[in-house]
Every structure is written in structure tokens, then in C-alpha cells.
Coordinates of C-alpha atoms in Angstrom, one line a residue:
M1 CA -7.6 3.1 26.5
P2 CA -6.7 -0.6 27.2
T3 CA -4.5 -2.4 24.7
P4 CA -6.3 -5.3 23.0
P5 CA -4.8 -8.7 23.7
E6 CA -2.5 -10.2 21.1
N7 CA -3.8 -13.0 19.0
R8 CA -0.9 -15.2 18.0
E9 CA -3.1 -17.8 16.4
L10 CA -4.5 -15.4 13.9
S11 CA -1.4 -13.2 13.7
P12 CA 1.6 -15.4 14.4
Y13 CA 4.1 -12.8 13.3
T14 CA 2.8 -9.6 15.0
G15 CA 0.0 -10.7 17.3
W16 CA -2.1 -7.7 16.0
T17 CA -5.7 -7.7 14.9
R18 CA -8.0 -5.0 13.5
A19 CA -8.8 -4.1 17.1
H20 CA -5.2 -3.0 17.6
W21 CA -5.4 -0.7 14.5
E22 CA -8.6 0.9 15.8
S23 CA -7.2 1.3 19.2
T24 CA -4.0 2.9 17.9
A25 CA -5.9 5.3 15.7
D26 CA -8.0 6.4 18.7
R27 CA -4.9 6.9 20.8
L28 CA -3.2 9.0 18.2
L29 CA -6.3 11.1 17.7
V30 CA -7.0 11.6 21.4
A31 CA -3.3 12.5 22.0
V32 CA -3.5 15.6 19.7
R33 CA -6.7 17.1 21.3
P34 CA -4.9 19.2 23.9
Y35 CA -3.1 21.1 21.1
A36 CA -6.3 22.2 19.2
S37 CA -6.9 26.0 18.9
P38 CA -9.9 27.5 20.7
R39 CA -12.5 26.4 18.1
G40 CA -10.6 23.4 16.9
A41 CA -9.5 24.5 13.4
L42 CA -5.7 24.3 14.0
I43 CA -3.7 21.6 15.8
D44 CA -0.5 23.3 17.0
L45 CA 1.7 20.4 18.0
P46 CA 4.9 21.0 19.9
G47 CA 8.2 20.7 18.0
P48 CA 11.7 21.9 17.7
R49 CA 10.9 24.4 15.0
P50 CA 8.2 25.5 12.5
S51 CA 8.4 24.4 8.9
W52 CA 9.4 26.9 6.2
S53 CA 5.7 27.5 5.7
G54 CA 5.2 29.0 9.1
A55 CA 3.3 28.2 12.3
R56 CA -0.2 28.9 10.9
S57 CA 0.4 26.5 8.0
D58 CA 1.7 23.9 10.5
G59 CA -1.5 24.2 12.5
L60 CA -3.5 23.5 9.4
E61 CA -1.3 20.6 8.6
G62 CA -1.8 19.1 12.1
W63 CA -5.6 19.4 11.7
A64 CA -5.8 18.1 8.1
R65 CA -3.6 15.1 8.5
T66 CA -5.2 13.9 11.8
F67 CA -8.6 14.6 10.2
L68 CA -7.6 12.0 7.5
L69 CA -6.9 9.5 10.3
A70 CA -10.2 10.3 11.9
A71 CA -12.0 9.9 8.6
L72 CA -10.4 6.4 8.0
R73 CA -11.3 5.4 11.5
V74 CA -14.9 6.4 11.3
A75 CA -15.5 5.4 7.7
G76 CA -14.0 2.0 8.4
S77 CA -16.6 1.5 11.1
Q78 CA -19.5 2.7 8.9
G79 CA -20.0 5.8 11.0
E80 CA -19.6 4.4 14.4
D81 CA -17.6 7.0 16.4
P82 CA -17.6 6.2 20.1
H83 CA -14.9 8.8 20.8
G84 CA -16.6 11.6 19.0
H85 CA -13.8 12.3 16.6
L86 CA -15.9 13.7 13.7
A87 CA -17.8 16.1 15.9
R88 CA -14.5 17.8 16.8
Y89 CA -13.3 18.0 13.2
A90 CA -16.7 19.3 12.0
E91 CA -16.4 22.2 14.5
G92 CA -12.8 22.8 13.3
L93 CA -13.9 22.7 9.7
A94 CA -16.5 25.4 10.2
A95 CA -14.1 27.6 12.2
G96 CA -11.1 27.2 9.9
T97 CA -13.1 28.4 6.9
A98 CA -15.3 31.0 8.6
E99 CA -13.0 33.9 7.9
P100 CA -10.3 32.6 5.6
G101 CA -7.1 34.6 5.4
T102 CA -7.7 36.8 8.4
E103 CA -5.9 37.1 11.6
D104 CA -8.6 35.1 13.4
P105 CA -6.7 32.6 15.6
D106 CA -8.7 29.7 14.0
S107 CA -8.7 30.7 10.3
W108 CA -6.8 28.6 7.8
P109 CA -4.3 30.1 5.4
L110 CA -5.5 30.3 1.9
T111 CA -4.3 27.9 -0.8
T112 CA -3.7 31.0 -3.0
D113 CA -1.3 32.5 -0.4
T114 CA 0.4 29.5 1.2
R115 CA 1.5 26.7 -1.1
Q116 CA 1.6 24.1 1.7
A117 CA -2.2 24.7 2.1
V118 CA -2.6 23.0 -1.3
V119 CA -1.0 19.9 0.1
E120 CA -3.4 19.9 3.1
S121 CA -6.4 20.5 0.9
A122 CA -6.0 17.0 -0.4
S123 CA -6.3 15.5 3.2
V124 CA -9.2 17.8 3.9
A125 CA -11.0 16.7 0.7
L126 CA -10.2 13.0 1.1
G127 CA -11.4 13.1 4.7
L128 CA -14.7 14.8 3.6
R129 CA -15.1 12.3 0.7
L130 CA -14.7 9.3 3.0
T131 CA -17.0 10.6 5.7
R132 CA -19.6 12.3 3.5
P133 CA -22.7 10.7 5.0
W134 CA -21.7 11.5 8.6
L135 CA -20.1 14.9 8.2
W136 CA -20.5 16.8 4.9
D137 CA -24.1 15.9 4.4
R138 CA -24.9 17.2 7.9
L139 CA -23.2 20.6 7.6
D140 CA -25.3 23.7 7.1
D141 CA -25.3 25.2 3.6
R142 CA -23.3 28.3 4.8
T143 CA -20.5 26.2 6.1
R144 CA -20.4 24.0 3.0
R145 CA -20.1 27.1 0.8
R146 CA -17.2 28.4 2.8
V147 CA -15.4 25.0 2.7
V148 CA -15.9 24.9 -1.1
D149 CA -14.6 28.4 -1.4
W150 CA -11.5 27.4 0.5
L151 CA -11.0 24.2 -1.6
R152 CA -11.8 25.6 -5.0
P153 CA -8.4 27.2 -5.8
A154 CA -6.7 23.8 -5.5
L155 CA -8.3 23.0 -8.8
R156 CA -5.7 25.2 -10.5
P157 CA -2.5 23.8 -12.0
S158 CA -0.1 22.6 -9.4
P159 CA 2.4 25.2 -8.1
V160 CA 5.0 22.4 -7.8
D161 CA 5.8 20.1 -10.7
N162 CA 5.9 16.7 -9.0
N163 CA 3.4 14.6 -7.0
W164 CA 1.6 17.8 -6.0
W165 CA -0.5 17.5 -9.1
L166 CA -2.4 14.8 -7.4
F167 CA -3.6 17.1 -4.6
G168 CA -5.8 19.0 -7.0
L169 CA -7.0 15.6 -8.4
T170 CA -8.1 14.6 -4.8
V171 CA -9.9 17.9 -4.2
A172 CA -11.6 17.4 -7.6
G173 CA -12.7 13.9 -6.8
F174 CA -14.5 15.1 -3.7
L175 CA -16.2 18.0 -5.5
Q176 CA -17.4 15.6 -8.2
D177 CA -18.9 13.3 -5.6
A178 CA -20.7 16.3 -4.0
G179 CA -21.9 17.5 -7.4
I180 CA -20.0 20.8 -7.2
E181 CA -18.2 22.4 -10.1
T182 CA -18.2 19.0 -11.8
D183 CA -16.9 20.2 -15.2
R184 CA -14.0 22.1 -13.8
A185 CA -13.3 19.2 -11.4
A186 CA -13.2 16.7 -14.3
A187 CA -10.8 18.9 -16.2
T188 CA -8.5 19.0 -13.1
V189 CA -8.6 15.2 -12.9
D190 CA -7.7 14.9 -16.6
R191 CA -4.9 17.5 -16.4
S192 CA -3.4 16.0 -13.3
L193 CA -3.3 12.5 -14.7
A194 CA -1.9 13.7 -18.0
R195 CA 1.0 15.3 -16.1
I196 CA 2.0 12.3 -14.1
E197 CA 1.8 10.2 -17.3
D198 CA 4.9 12.1 -18.4
W199 CA 6.8 10.5 -15.5
Y200 CA 5.6 6.9 -15.9
L201 CA 8.5 4.8 -17.0
G202 CA 6.9 1.4 -16.9
D203 CA 6.9 -1.7 -14.6
G204 CA 5.0 0.3 -12.0
W205 CA 7.5 3.1 -11.5
Y206 CA 7.0 6.8 -11.7
S207 CA 9.6 9.5 -11.3
D208 CA 8.5 12.1 -8.8
G209 CA 9.0 14.9 -11.3
D210 CA 11.6 15.3 -14.0
N211 CA 14.6 14.6 -11.8
R212 CA 14.6 10.8 -11.6
A213 CA 13.5 10.7 -8.0
F214 CA 12.3 7.2 -7.1
D215 CA 11.4 6.5 -3.5
H216 CA 8.4 5.8 -1.2
Y217 CA 6.5 8.6 -3.0
N218 CA 5.7 6.1 -5.7
A219 CA 3.7 4.1 -3.2
W220 CA 2.2 6.7 -0.9
A221 CA 1.4 9.4 -3.5
L222 CA 1.9 8.6 -7.2
H223 CA -0.1 5.3 -7.0
F224 CA -2.1 6.1 -3.9
Y225 CA -4.2 9.1 -5.2
P226 CA -5.1 8.0 -8.7
V227 CA -6.0 4.5 -7.7
L228 CA -8.0 5.5 -4.6
H229 CA -9.8 8.2 -6.6
A230 CA -10.8 5.7 -9.3
H231 CA -12.0 3.2 -6.6
L232 CA -14.0 5.8 -4.7
A233 CA -15.5 7.2 -7.9
G234 CA -16.4 3.7 -9.2
D235 CA -14.5 4.7 -12.4
R236 CA -13.8 1.3 -14.0
T237 CA -11.9 2.9 -16.9
L238 CA -9.4 4.7 -14.6
L239 CA -9.1 1.7 -12.3
D240 CA -8.3 -0.6 -15.3
R241 CA -5.5 1.8 -16.2
Y242 CA -4.0 2.5 -12.9
G243 CA -4.8 -0.6 -10.9
P244 CA -2.4 -2.9 -12.9
R245 CA 0.3 -0.3 -12.4
L246 CA -0.2 -0.5 -8.7
R247 CA -0.1 -4.3 -8.8
R248 CA 3.2 -4.2 -10.7
H249 CA 4.7 -1.7 -8.3
L250 CA 3.7 -3.8 -5.3
D251 CA 5.6 -6.7 -6.9
D252 CA 8.7 -4.6 -6.1
H253 CA 7.5 -2.5 -3.1
V254 CA 6.8 -5.6 -0.9
H255 CA 10.5 -6.4 -1.1
L256 CA 11.4 -3.2 0.7
F257 CA 10.1 -4.4 4.1
D258 CA 12.4 -6.1 6.6
A259 CA 11.2 -9.1 8.6
N260 CA 11.2 -6.8 11.6
G261 CA 8.6 -4.7 10.0
A262 CA 10.8 -1.7 8.9
P263 CA 10.4 -0.2 5.5
L264 CA 13.6 0.8 3.8
P265 CA 14.9 4.2 5.1
Y266 CA 15.6 5.6 1.7
G267 CA 14.5 8.9 0.0
R268 CA 12.8 11.8 1.6
S269 CA 9.9 12.4 4.0
L270 CA 10.8 9.3 6.0
I271 CA 9.1 10.8 9.0
Y272 CA 5.8 9.5 7.4
R273 CA 7.0 6.1 8.6
F274 CA 4.2 3.5 8.3
A275 CA 2.5 5.4 5.4
A276 CA 4.6 3.0 3.4
A277 CA 1.9 0.4 4.2
A278 CA -0.8 2.5 2.4
A279 CA -0.1 1.0 -1.1
P280 CA -0.3 -2.6 0.0
W281 CA -3.6 -1.9 1.7
L282 CA -4.8 -0.1 -1.4
G283 CA -4.0 -3.1 -3.6
T284 CA -6.1 -5.3 -1.4
L285 CA -8.9 -2.7 -1.2
T286 CA -9.1 -2.5 -5.0
G287 CA -8.1 -6.1 -5.9
H288 CA -4.9 -5.0 -7.6
T289 CA -2.2 -6.8 -5.5
P290 CA 0.2 -9.7 -5.8
L291 CA 0.0 -10.2 -2.0
T292 CA -2.4 -12.6 -0.2
P293 CA -4.6 -11.0 2.4
G294 CA -2.6 -12.6 5.2
A295 CA 0.7 -11.3 3.9
T296 CA -0.8 -7.8 3.4
R297 CA -1.8 -7.6 7.1
R298 CA 1.5 -9.1 8.2
L299 CA 3.3 -6.3 6.2
A300 CA 1.1 -3.5 7.5
S301 CA 0.9 -4.6 11.1
G302 CA 4.6 -5.4 11.2
S303 CA 5.4 -1.9 9.9
L304 CA 3.1 -0.2 12.4
R305 CA 4.4 -2.2 15.3
H306 CA 8.0 -1.6 14.3
F307 CA 7.7 2.1 14.9
L308 CA 5.4 2.1 17.9
D309 CA 7.6 -0.5 19.6
R310 CA 10.7 1.7 19.0
G311 CA 9.6 5.1 20.3
A312 CA 7.9 6.7 17.3
T313 CA 5.5 8.4 19.7
D314 CA 6.7 10.5 22.7
T315 CA 5.5 10.3 26.3
K316 CA 2.4 12.3 25.3
G317 CA 1.5 9.9 22.5
L318 CA 2.5 12.3 19.7
L319 CA 4.3 11.2 16.6
T320 CA 7.8 12.7 16.5
L321 CA 9.9 14.2 13.8
G322 CA 12.2 11.2 13.1
W323 CA 12.4 7.5 12.4
H324 CA 12.2 5.6 15.7
G325 CA 12.5 8.6 18.0
P326 CA 13.3 12.2 17.1
Y327 CA 16.1 12.5 14.6
P328 CA 16.7 16.0 13.2
P329 CA 19.0 15.1 10.3
L330 CA 16.2 13.2 8.7
V331 CA 13.8 16.1 8.7
Q332 CA 13.3 18.3 5.6
E333 CA 12.8 22.0 5.9
Y334 CA 9.2 21.7 4.6
S335 CA 8.3 19.5 7.6
G336 CA 6.7 20.8 10.7
P337 CA 5.5 19.2 14.0
G338 CA 2.3 18.0 12.3
S339 CA 4.0 16.5 9.2
P340 CA 4.5 13.0 10.6
Y341 CA 0.7 12.5 10.6
W342 CA 0.8 11.8 6.9
A343 CA 1.4 8.3 8.4
S344 CA -2.4 8.3 8.7
K345 CA -2.4 6.9 5.1
G346 CA -1.1 3.7 6.6
F347 CA -4.5 3.2 8.2
L348 CA -6.2 2.7 4.8
G349 CA -6.8 -0.9 5.7
L350 CA -9.6 0.2 8.1
L351 CA -11.7 0.8 5.0
L352 CA -11.8 -3.0 4.5
P353 CA -14.7 -4.5 6.4
A354 CA -14.0 -6.4 9.5
D355 CA -14.9 -9.7 7.9
H356 CA -12.5 -9.2 4.9
P357 CA -9.9 -11.9 4.6
A358 CA -7.2 -9.2 5.2
W359 CA -8.5 -9.1 8.8
T360 CA -9.6 -12.8 9.2
D361 CA -6.9 -14.8 7.4
P362 CA -3.8 -15.9 9.3
E363 CA -0.7 -13.8 8.7
E364 CA 1.7 -15.0 6.1
A365 CA 5.5 -14.5 5.7
L366 CA 6.9 -11.6 3.7
P367 CA 9.2 -12.1 0.8
A368 CA 12.2 -11.1 2.9
E369 CA 11.4 -14.0 5.3
R370 CA 10.8 -16.7 2.6
T371 CA 13.8 -16.7 0.3
D372 CA 17.0 -14.9 -0.7
T373 CA 16.2 -12.4 -3.4
V374 CA 18.2 -10.2 -5.8
R375 CA 15.8 -8.2 -7.9
P376 CA 16.4 -5.2 -10.3
F377 CA 13.9 -2.4 -10.5
A378 CA 15.0 -1.6 -14.0
P379 CA 13.1 1.8 -14.6
A380 CA 14.5 3.2 -11.4
G381 CA 18.0 1.8 -11.7
L382 CA 17.7 0.1 -8.3
L383 CA 18.7 -3.4 -7.2
V384 CA 17.1 -4.9 -4.1
Q385 CA 18.8 -7.7 -2.1
T386 CA 17.1 -9.6 0.7
T387 CA 18.2 -12.6 2.9
A388 CA 15.9 -15.0 4.6
A389 CA 18.3 -16.0 7.3
D390 CA 18.0 -12.6 8.9
G391 CA 15.1 -10.9 7.1
L392 CA 17.4 -8.0 6.2
V393 CA 16.8 -5.8 3.1
R394 CA 19.4 -3.9 1.1
L395 CA 18.9 -1.5 -1.8
H396 CA 21.6 -0.6 -4.2
N397 CA 21.0 2.8 -5.9
H398 CA 22.1 3.2 -9.6
G399 CA 19.7 5.7 -10.9
S400 CA 17.5 7.5 -8.4
N401 CA 18.2 11.1 -7.6
H402 CA 16.8 14.1 -5.8
V403 CA 19.5 16.5 -6.8
H404 CA 18.8 20.3 -6.9
S405 CA 21.9 21.5 -5.2
A406 CA 24.7 23.6 -6.7
P407 CA 27.8 21.8 -8.0
G408 CA 30.1 20.8 -5.2
A409 CA 27.3 21.0 -2.6
E410 CA 26.9 18.0 -0.2
D411 CA 24.7 15.2 -1.5
D412 CA 21.3 14.4 -0.1
P413 CA 22.1 11.4 2.1
G414 CA 18.6 10.0 1.4
Y415 CA 19.5 9.5 -2.3
A416 CA 23.2 9.7 -3.0
R417 CA 24.5 6.6 -1.2
H418 CA 25.3 3.6 -3.4
A419 CA 23.5 1.4 -0.9
Y420 CA 20.8 1.5 1.8
S421 CA 19.5 -1.1 4.3
T422 CA 16.6 -1.5 6.7
R423 CA 19.0 -1.7 9.7
T424 CA 21.8 0.8 8.9
G425 CA 22.4 4.5 8.2
P426 CA 22.6 6.5 6.1
S427 CA 25.2 8.5 8.0
T428 CA 24.9 12.3 8.1
G429 CA 27.1 15.2 9.1
P430 CA 30.8 15.9 8.8
A431 CA 31.9 12.3 9.1
P432 CA 32.7 10.3 6.0
A433 CA 29.6 9.1 4.2
D434 CA 28.7 5.4 4.3
N435 CA 28.4 3.4 1.1
R436 CA 30.2 5.9 -1.1
F437 CA 33.0 5.6 -3.6
A438 CA 34.8 9.0 -3.8
L439 CA 37.9 10.7 -5.0
L440 CA 39.8 12.3 -2.1
T441 CA 40.7 16.0 -2.3
A442 CA 43.9 17.8 -1.2
D443 CA 42.2 19.3 1.8
G444 CA 41.2 15.9 3.2
G445 CA 37.6 16.0 1.8
A446 CA 35.9 13.8 -0.6
T447 CA 34.0 14.4 -3.9
T448 CA 30.2 14.1 -3.9
R449 CA 28.3 11.7 -6.1
G450 CA 25.7 14.1 -7.7
P451 CA 23.2 12.8 -10.2
A452 CA 23.6 9.1 -11.1
T453 CA 22.8 8.1 -14.7
P454 CA 21.6 4.5 -15.1
A455 CA 24.0 2.3 -17.1
G456 CA 22.0 -0.9 -17.1
T457 CA 20.5 -3.6 -14.9
G458 CA 20.6 -7.4 -15.2
E459 CA 19.4 -10.4 -13.3
N460 CA 21.7 -9.7 -10.3
W461 CA 23.4 -6.4 -11.1
A462 CA 22.9 -2.7 -11.7
A463 CA 25.3 0.0 -12.9
S464 CA 25.4 3.8 -13.1
L465 CA 27.6 6.7 -14.2
H466 CA 28.3 9.9 -12.3
T467 CA 30.7 12.8 -12.6
P468 CA 32.5 13.6 -9.3
R469 CA 34.4 16.5 -10.9
P470 CA 34.7 18.0 -14.4
G471 CA 36.4 15.7 -16.8
V472 CA 36.2 12.6 -14.5
R473 CA 33.5 9.9 -14.9
I474 CA 33.0 6.9 -12.7
L475 CA 31.1 3.8 -13.8
S476 CA 29.9 2.0 -10.7
A477 CA 28.4 -1.5 -10.6
T478 CA 26.9 -3.7 -7.9
L479 CA 26.6 -7.4 -8.3
A480 CA 24.8 -9.3 -5.6
H481 CA 24.0 -12.9 -4.6
G482 CA 22.7 -14.1 -1.3
R483 CA 24.2 -11.6 1.1
A484 CA 27.4 -11.1 -0.9
E485 CA 27.9 -7.8 -2.7
I486 CA 30.6 -6.9 -5.3
R487 CA 31.2 -3.2 -5.6
A488 CA 33.1 -2.2 -8.8
H489 CA 34.1 1.3 -9.8
L490 CA 35.9 2.2 -13.1
V491 CA 37.4 5.6 -12.7
L492 CA 37.8 7.4 -16.1
G493 CA 39.9 10.5 -16.7
A494 CA 41.3 11.0 -13.2
P495 CA 45.0 12.0 -13.0
E496 CA 47.3 9.1 -12.1
G497 CA 47.8 8.9 -8.3
T498 CA 44.4 10.3 -7.4
P499 CA 43.5 8.9 -4.0
V500 CA 40.1 7.1 -3.7
R501 CA 38.0 5.8 -0.9
Q502 CA 35.3 3.1 -0.7
T503 CA 33.2 3.1 2.4
G504 CA 30.9 0.3 3.6
W505 CA 27.8 0.0 5.8
A506 CA 27.4 2.3 8.8
T507 CA 26.6 -0.1 11.7
T508 CA 25.7 0.5 15.3
P509 CA 27.3 -1.6 18.1
D510 CA 24.2 -3.7 18.5
G511 CA 23.3 -3.8 14.8
P512 CA 24.2 -6.2 12.0
H513 CA 27.8 -7.2 11.1
A514 CA 29.5 -5.6 8.2
E515 CA 32.4 -6.7 6.1
L516 CA 34.5 -4.9 3.4
H517 CA 37.4 -6.6 1.6
P518 CA 39.7 -5.5 -1.3
V519 CA 39.5 -7.6 -4.5
H520 CA 41.2 -5.5 -7.2
G521 CA 42.8 -2.1 -7.5
Y522 CA 43.5 -1.6 -3.8
P523 CA 47.0 -2.4 -2.4
A524 CA 47.4 -6.2 -2.2
D525 CA 48.0 -6.2 1.6
H526 CA 45.3 -3.6 2.3
E527 CA 42.7 -4.2 5.0
A528 CA 39.7 -2.1 5.6
T529 CA 40.0 0.5 8.3
E530 CA 37.2 1.6 10.7
L531 CA 36.0 5.2 10.5
P532 CA 33.8 6.7 13.2
T533 CA 30.6 8.1 11.7
G534 CA 28.8 9.1 14.9
E535 CA 25.0 8.8 14.7
T536 CA 22.4 7.6 12.2
L537 CA 18.7 7.1 12.5
Q538 CA 19.4 3.6 13.9
G539 CA 21.4 5.0 16.9
T540 CA 24.7 6.3 18.1
G541 CA 28.2 4.9 18.1
T542 CA 28.0 4.2 14.4
R543 CA 31.2 3.1 12.6
T544 CA 32.0 2.4 8.9
L545 CA 34.6 0.3 7.2
A546 CA 36.7 1.9 4.5
L547 CA 39.2 0.9 1.8
H548 CA 41.8 3.3 0.3
G549 CA 43.6 3.2 -3.0
T550 CA 45.1 5.4 -5.8
T551 CA 44.4 5.5 -9.6
T552 CA 47.1 4.0 -11.8
G553 CA 46.1 5.4 -15.2
P554 CA 43.3 7.0 -17.2
A555 CA 41.0 4.0 -16.6
A556 CA 41.5 2.6 -13.1
L557 CA 39.3 -0.3 -11.8
F558 CA 38.6 -0.8 -8.1
V559 CA 36.7 -3.9 -6.9
A560 CA 35.6 -4.7 -3.3
L561 CA 33.6 -7.4 -1.7
A562 CA 31.0 -6.4 1.0
S563 CA 28.5 -8.0 3.2
L564 CA 25.9 -7.0 5.8
T565 CA 24.3 -9.7 7.9
A566 CA 22.4 -10.1 11.2
D567 CA 22.9 -13.9 11.0
P568 CA 25.2 -14.8 13.9
A569 CA 26.1 -18.1 12.2
A570 CA 27.0 -16.5 8.9
A571 CA 30.4 -17.5 7.3
P572 CA 32.9 -14.9 6.2
V573 CA 31.8 -13.3 3.0
A574 CA 35.0 -14.2 1.3
A575 CA 33.8 -17.8 1.4
L576 CA 30.7 -17.0 -0.6
T577 CA 32.3 -15.9 -3.9
N578 CA 35.3 -16.0 -6.2
V579 CA 36.0 -13.0 -8.3
Q580 CA 38.4 -12.9 -11.2
V581 CA 39.2 -9.7 -13.1
T582 CA 40.4 -9.7 -16.7
G583 CA 40.9 -6.1 -18.0
H584 CA 37.7 -4.5 -17.0
T585 CA 35.6 -7.6 -17.0
L586 CA 34.4 -9.3 -13.8
H587 CA 34.0 -13.1 -13.7
V588 CA 32.2 -14.1 -10.6
T589 CA 31.4 -17.5 -9.2
W590 CA 28.9 -17.4 -6.3
Q591 CA 29.4 -20.3 -4.0
H592 CA 26.0 -20.3 -2.2
G593 CA 23.4 -18.1 -0.6
S594 CA 22.9 -17.1 3.0
T595 CA 20.1 -19.6 3.5
P596 CA 20.7 -23.3 2.6
G597 CA 18.5 -24.4 -0.3
T598 CA 17.6 -20.9 -1.5
T599 CA 20.2 -20.5 -4.2
S600 CA 22.3 -22.9 -6.2
T601 CA 26.0 -23.7 -5.8
G602 CA 28.3 -22.5 -8.5
T603 CA 26.2 -19.7 -10.1
T604 CA 28.3 -17.6 -12.3
T605 CA 28.1 -14.0 -13.5
R606 CA 30.2 -12.2 -16.1
L607 CA 30.0 -8.4 -16.4
D608 CA 32.0 -6.4 -19.0
L609 CA 32.3 -2.9 -17.6
D610 CA 33.6 -1.4 -20.8
A611 CA 30.4 -2.4 -22.6
L612 CA 28.5 -0.2 -20.2
V613 CA 30.5 2.9 -20.9
P614 CA 28.8 5.2 -23.5
E615 CA 30.8 5.5 -26.7
D616 CA 31.1 9.3 -26.4
L617 CA 33.3 8.9 -23.3

């Protein structure tokens, strides 16, 4: 398939048009065809290992997630299907449900037997809903009955208490449209929406369950399914409830994209890559977005190009288990070779007609390209920091967790770091973790962070508490302005002389430049040392700066100044701020931002750390 020519007049940032999206979808779909089972019901993609659900489930996953891509491609062209995608998936649909649960080489595992099949039922149902005139309505009655029999158990309460509730909602939406089990489907919709309501904390942010997990699942699941269901159902009541939440979330979400197109590598399931563009497309599709049409396409095309230009597909055209290329430490045990194709959600923009302004307006700059930003996401306890000089995005985590491990177990690197960026780590493995403040142990190890409890956010700061070991609490705060970061940690209850370590950004040799300087609590003549951290999703040869100190009493304060920049003309970070410490209060004068004219000179911040410590400590 020839690559369409770039159009730099229409798309000055990426060069891409709708034709590039259609061509990419076709390439991805054709590439998986050789891996289909004899009658096309399973797509068994090559990979290093099966998921924990097993090979049969992985084959269903490969089918269901690429079917969603085919559905978006065909529905977006109003049934035109020059490559015959739907005919193949119609054959697989009939074969997969012909003898459910048997050893037939094409049969799908049942949703009652295999929990992962519940996840895939949502992609099957959504694909059927989008392509109903061209697929479902043309199936024979016998095949339709078998498909409904396979889907129906997904209407039960979710077996997993998180975003999985929305898979049943998605199945219910299709059945409602098709006039099947409408009362039971309506009950499933109501029950699912009631459950996620328990996790809505305001300002567009949901927790993905009861454990304060805030990540890309907000955009590509918790907003995606309810808002898309309301839109497809034409349910104005639901859209009026969930649409404004999506808009508010997009106010924050758009700040998580680098000028180079990368979404922030933070949280779990990062192998879904450009699925992070699904929510911005959905906002445009439903009219609930703060973005202009040109900025929406610039974000989405930038994200898609970012990954395709950096090796997200292998020599056979298959999406790999990783970020740019394959990267095993990034992959959760529930992910198999077909899992990356949840990135299909990122093609939601194809549902917009070709003459929609999102396709015809010129691309516009992203927030990270326009101005320096420091923005708290208060419900999640997050602080985003972007710089226009280099388009780089940083996220400081003071309240998002995904902690299920036993005490003392290693932290999840996707959640437990104090900071993340679009062009660094996080580091994994035995090497010291990047962006962590830890107590050092007698055997040379370091304490883990564990769950972080938010302690407050302000205009340019966020803070949290964690318990690295019994009887010891650490209040951590990040203050940011321009590209400068102040990292403060008040250690409470540790024995005098306890060694501590603050690490900085894990950078590759060709990546951005990192700085880390002592301000308070570390030895006066101390300079950061460089620790090898090996490999991250950004590449090999990664190194991390570190500061070392020791506690001097029951309440010991450590303050450091950090910076990460890809601007070759950037001045040393020490020139950007002046920090004075009085007791446990920080007095900060920010000299200027990283981009002339974007922030004022002489901005001041005062933060009393004692005031953030709960009275019962």
C-alpha cells in the first residue's frame, strides 16, 4: 500500500491527513491476516509469551481488538470496504461462536469461563454496533443467536471491580440497539454507571477502582465507554451528564502530550500507545472538548506518528509489546501478543466525516508548545509541568497509586515514582529507581514508596505522605515553575543518622539534560553523583543523578533543586530560583521561566510543610 503524500500546508506539524489514518488502519489490518486461524475466528499473533489467560484467550483478543479497528475503518467510510475487512471478520464471528467452549480450533472461550473474554466482548459488541448495517444486519438468524448467546453473560456484574464494569455496559448498548434483551441491557447500563459513580472525584477524574489509580484509563476507558455509548444511543440525558466530565478531563489530558507527539509514559497498559488519543477524538465527535478541531488532529496525528516513526511495529507490520519497540519490563502479565491492538481506540476520529473541521482545518499547536505550564490535577494529587522551549512534559505524582503488593515488595515503576516525563524512564530492575526519595537500608537497599496519600495541591505545588517503614512517615512536596523543580521531603520518626537518597531523572545519552542540586539537609559541599540505571523504555545507557544525606533528628528536612530540559540554550537551573528555608517552611523566588515572556520575573511561593502534616502524626 503506497504511503499518501504529506500535506504540510494543512498539517504543518505532522504532515498527516485523514488518508494517512485510513492507510495506517489498512496496513495494520492486512498485517495480522496471516495469523488468523483456519476459519478466521482467532488471530494468534507471535510473541514472547502468552498472557496469564492462555493462548486461546489471546487469540480471541487478537481478533476482537483488530475487529474494532476494522469497524472504525469501515464505519468511518460509511460502509466502503475496498480491502474486504468486514467479510473476514464476519466469517470469524460465525466460526468463533459456532461451538463455544469446545476444543474446536476456532471456537472462542466463554465469558463465563475466561474472565479476559469479558474484556474482549466489549470490543466485539462495539464493533458490531458501529458496523450494524454492513455486518450484523446481514448475518443469518442462526449466527446472530449464537453471537447473542456468547455476549449475554457479559451483562452480569463485573468480575473485576474497576473499569471492567464498562465492558458490560458496552455489550448492553449493542443489544439495546439491536432490540435484544432490552430490559436486562438497560439494567446493566444503570448498574455499571452507578458503580463508576462511586469513583468519580470531580474535575473530570475517576479512580480506576478503590485504590486511587489515576492514569490513562481515565481517558481510554472511564470516559470513553460511557460517553461513546451515550453518543451512539442518542441519549441526551446521559450525554449531558458525562459529556461535561469528558470536557473537564480533556482540559487536563491535553497537557500530557509532548510536542514530539508522545503521551506521558505513566501508569499501566502503556503498550496501548496511541489509544491515549481516543478521548480527544471523542470530545470532538460529541462536542465536548476544549480543543479546536485543528489542535485535536495535531494531537492525535502527532501521537500516531510518534510511535510509528519509532518502531512500534515490527518488520511484519505488527504492533509489538512495548513503547517504541519491544520492551518486556513495561508489559503486565495480563497482556498477550494481541493486547497492543487496544490502540485501535485511537482511530476513533475516523467516525468523523471527511469534511469535518477536525480533518479540514489546519493543525494548531498543543499546550506544551505554546506556553510554560504548571497545573495541578487536584483530585488525583498530580502536578503537570510543561515547557514551550522544548515541548517536554513532566508529571509529579502525589496521590496516584496502583498498589496491591505485600509490604516490602518492590513498587510498581509505573506509579511509584515521584516524577515522570515524556522523554525519560521510568527505570526498572535492580538498579536504583529514578525520581525516588528513599531511606537506605543496612544491606545497601532502599525503602519502597508504597501508597501515597495526597496532602494538598496549590497553584504550582503538590504534596503527599507515605510510610516507607513502620513508624516513619515522609511528607514530600514538589514545587515547580518553568522547568525548575524543588523537591522537598520532611522525614518524620526516623532514627537519627538514617541515610537517605534522592534520585533524579533517568536520562539516555541522546536524551534531555538533567540536573540535581542540594539546597538543604544534604552536606554543604555535596554534589550529585551519577548512578547507572541501565535501560528504560526510552533506550539503553541510562544514568541517574543522586544526592545522599542522613537524618539529624525526629523531623529532618531535605530539599533539592532539579531540572530536565531538551533546550540546548537553557541556563543552569540554579539561576532560575532562590530557595530560603526557615524551619520547615520554604520561601521560593522564581527568577523566570524557560521561555522568555511566558512567566513573570520575581514570582514567589511560600510553603509551610508543617501545615500539611496531619495533626495525629
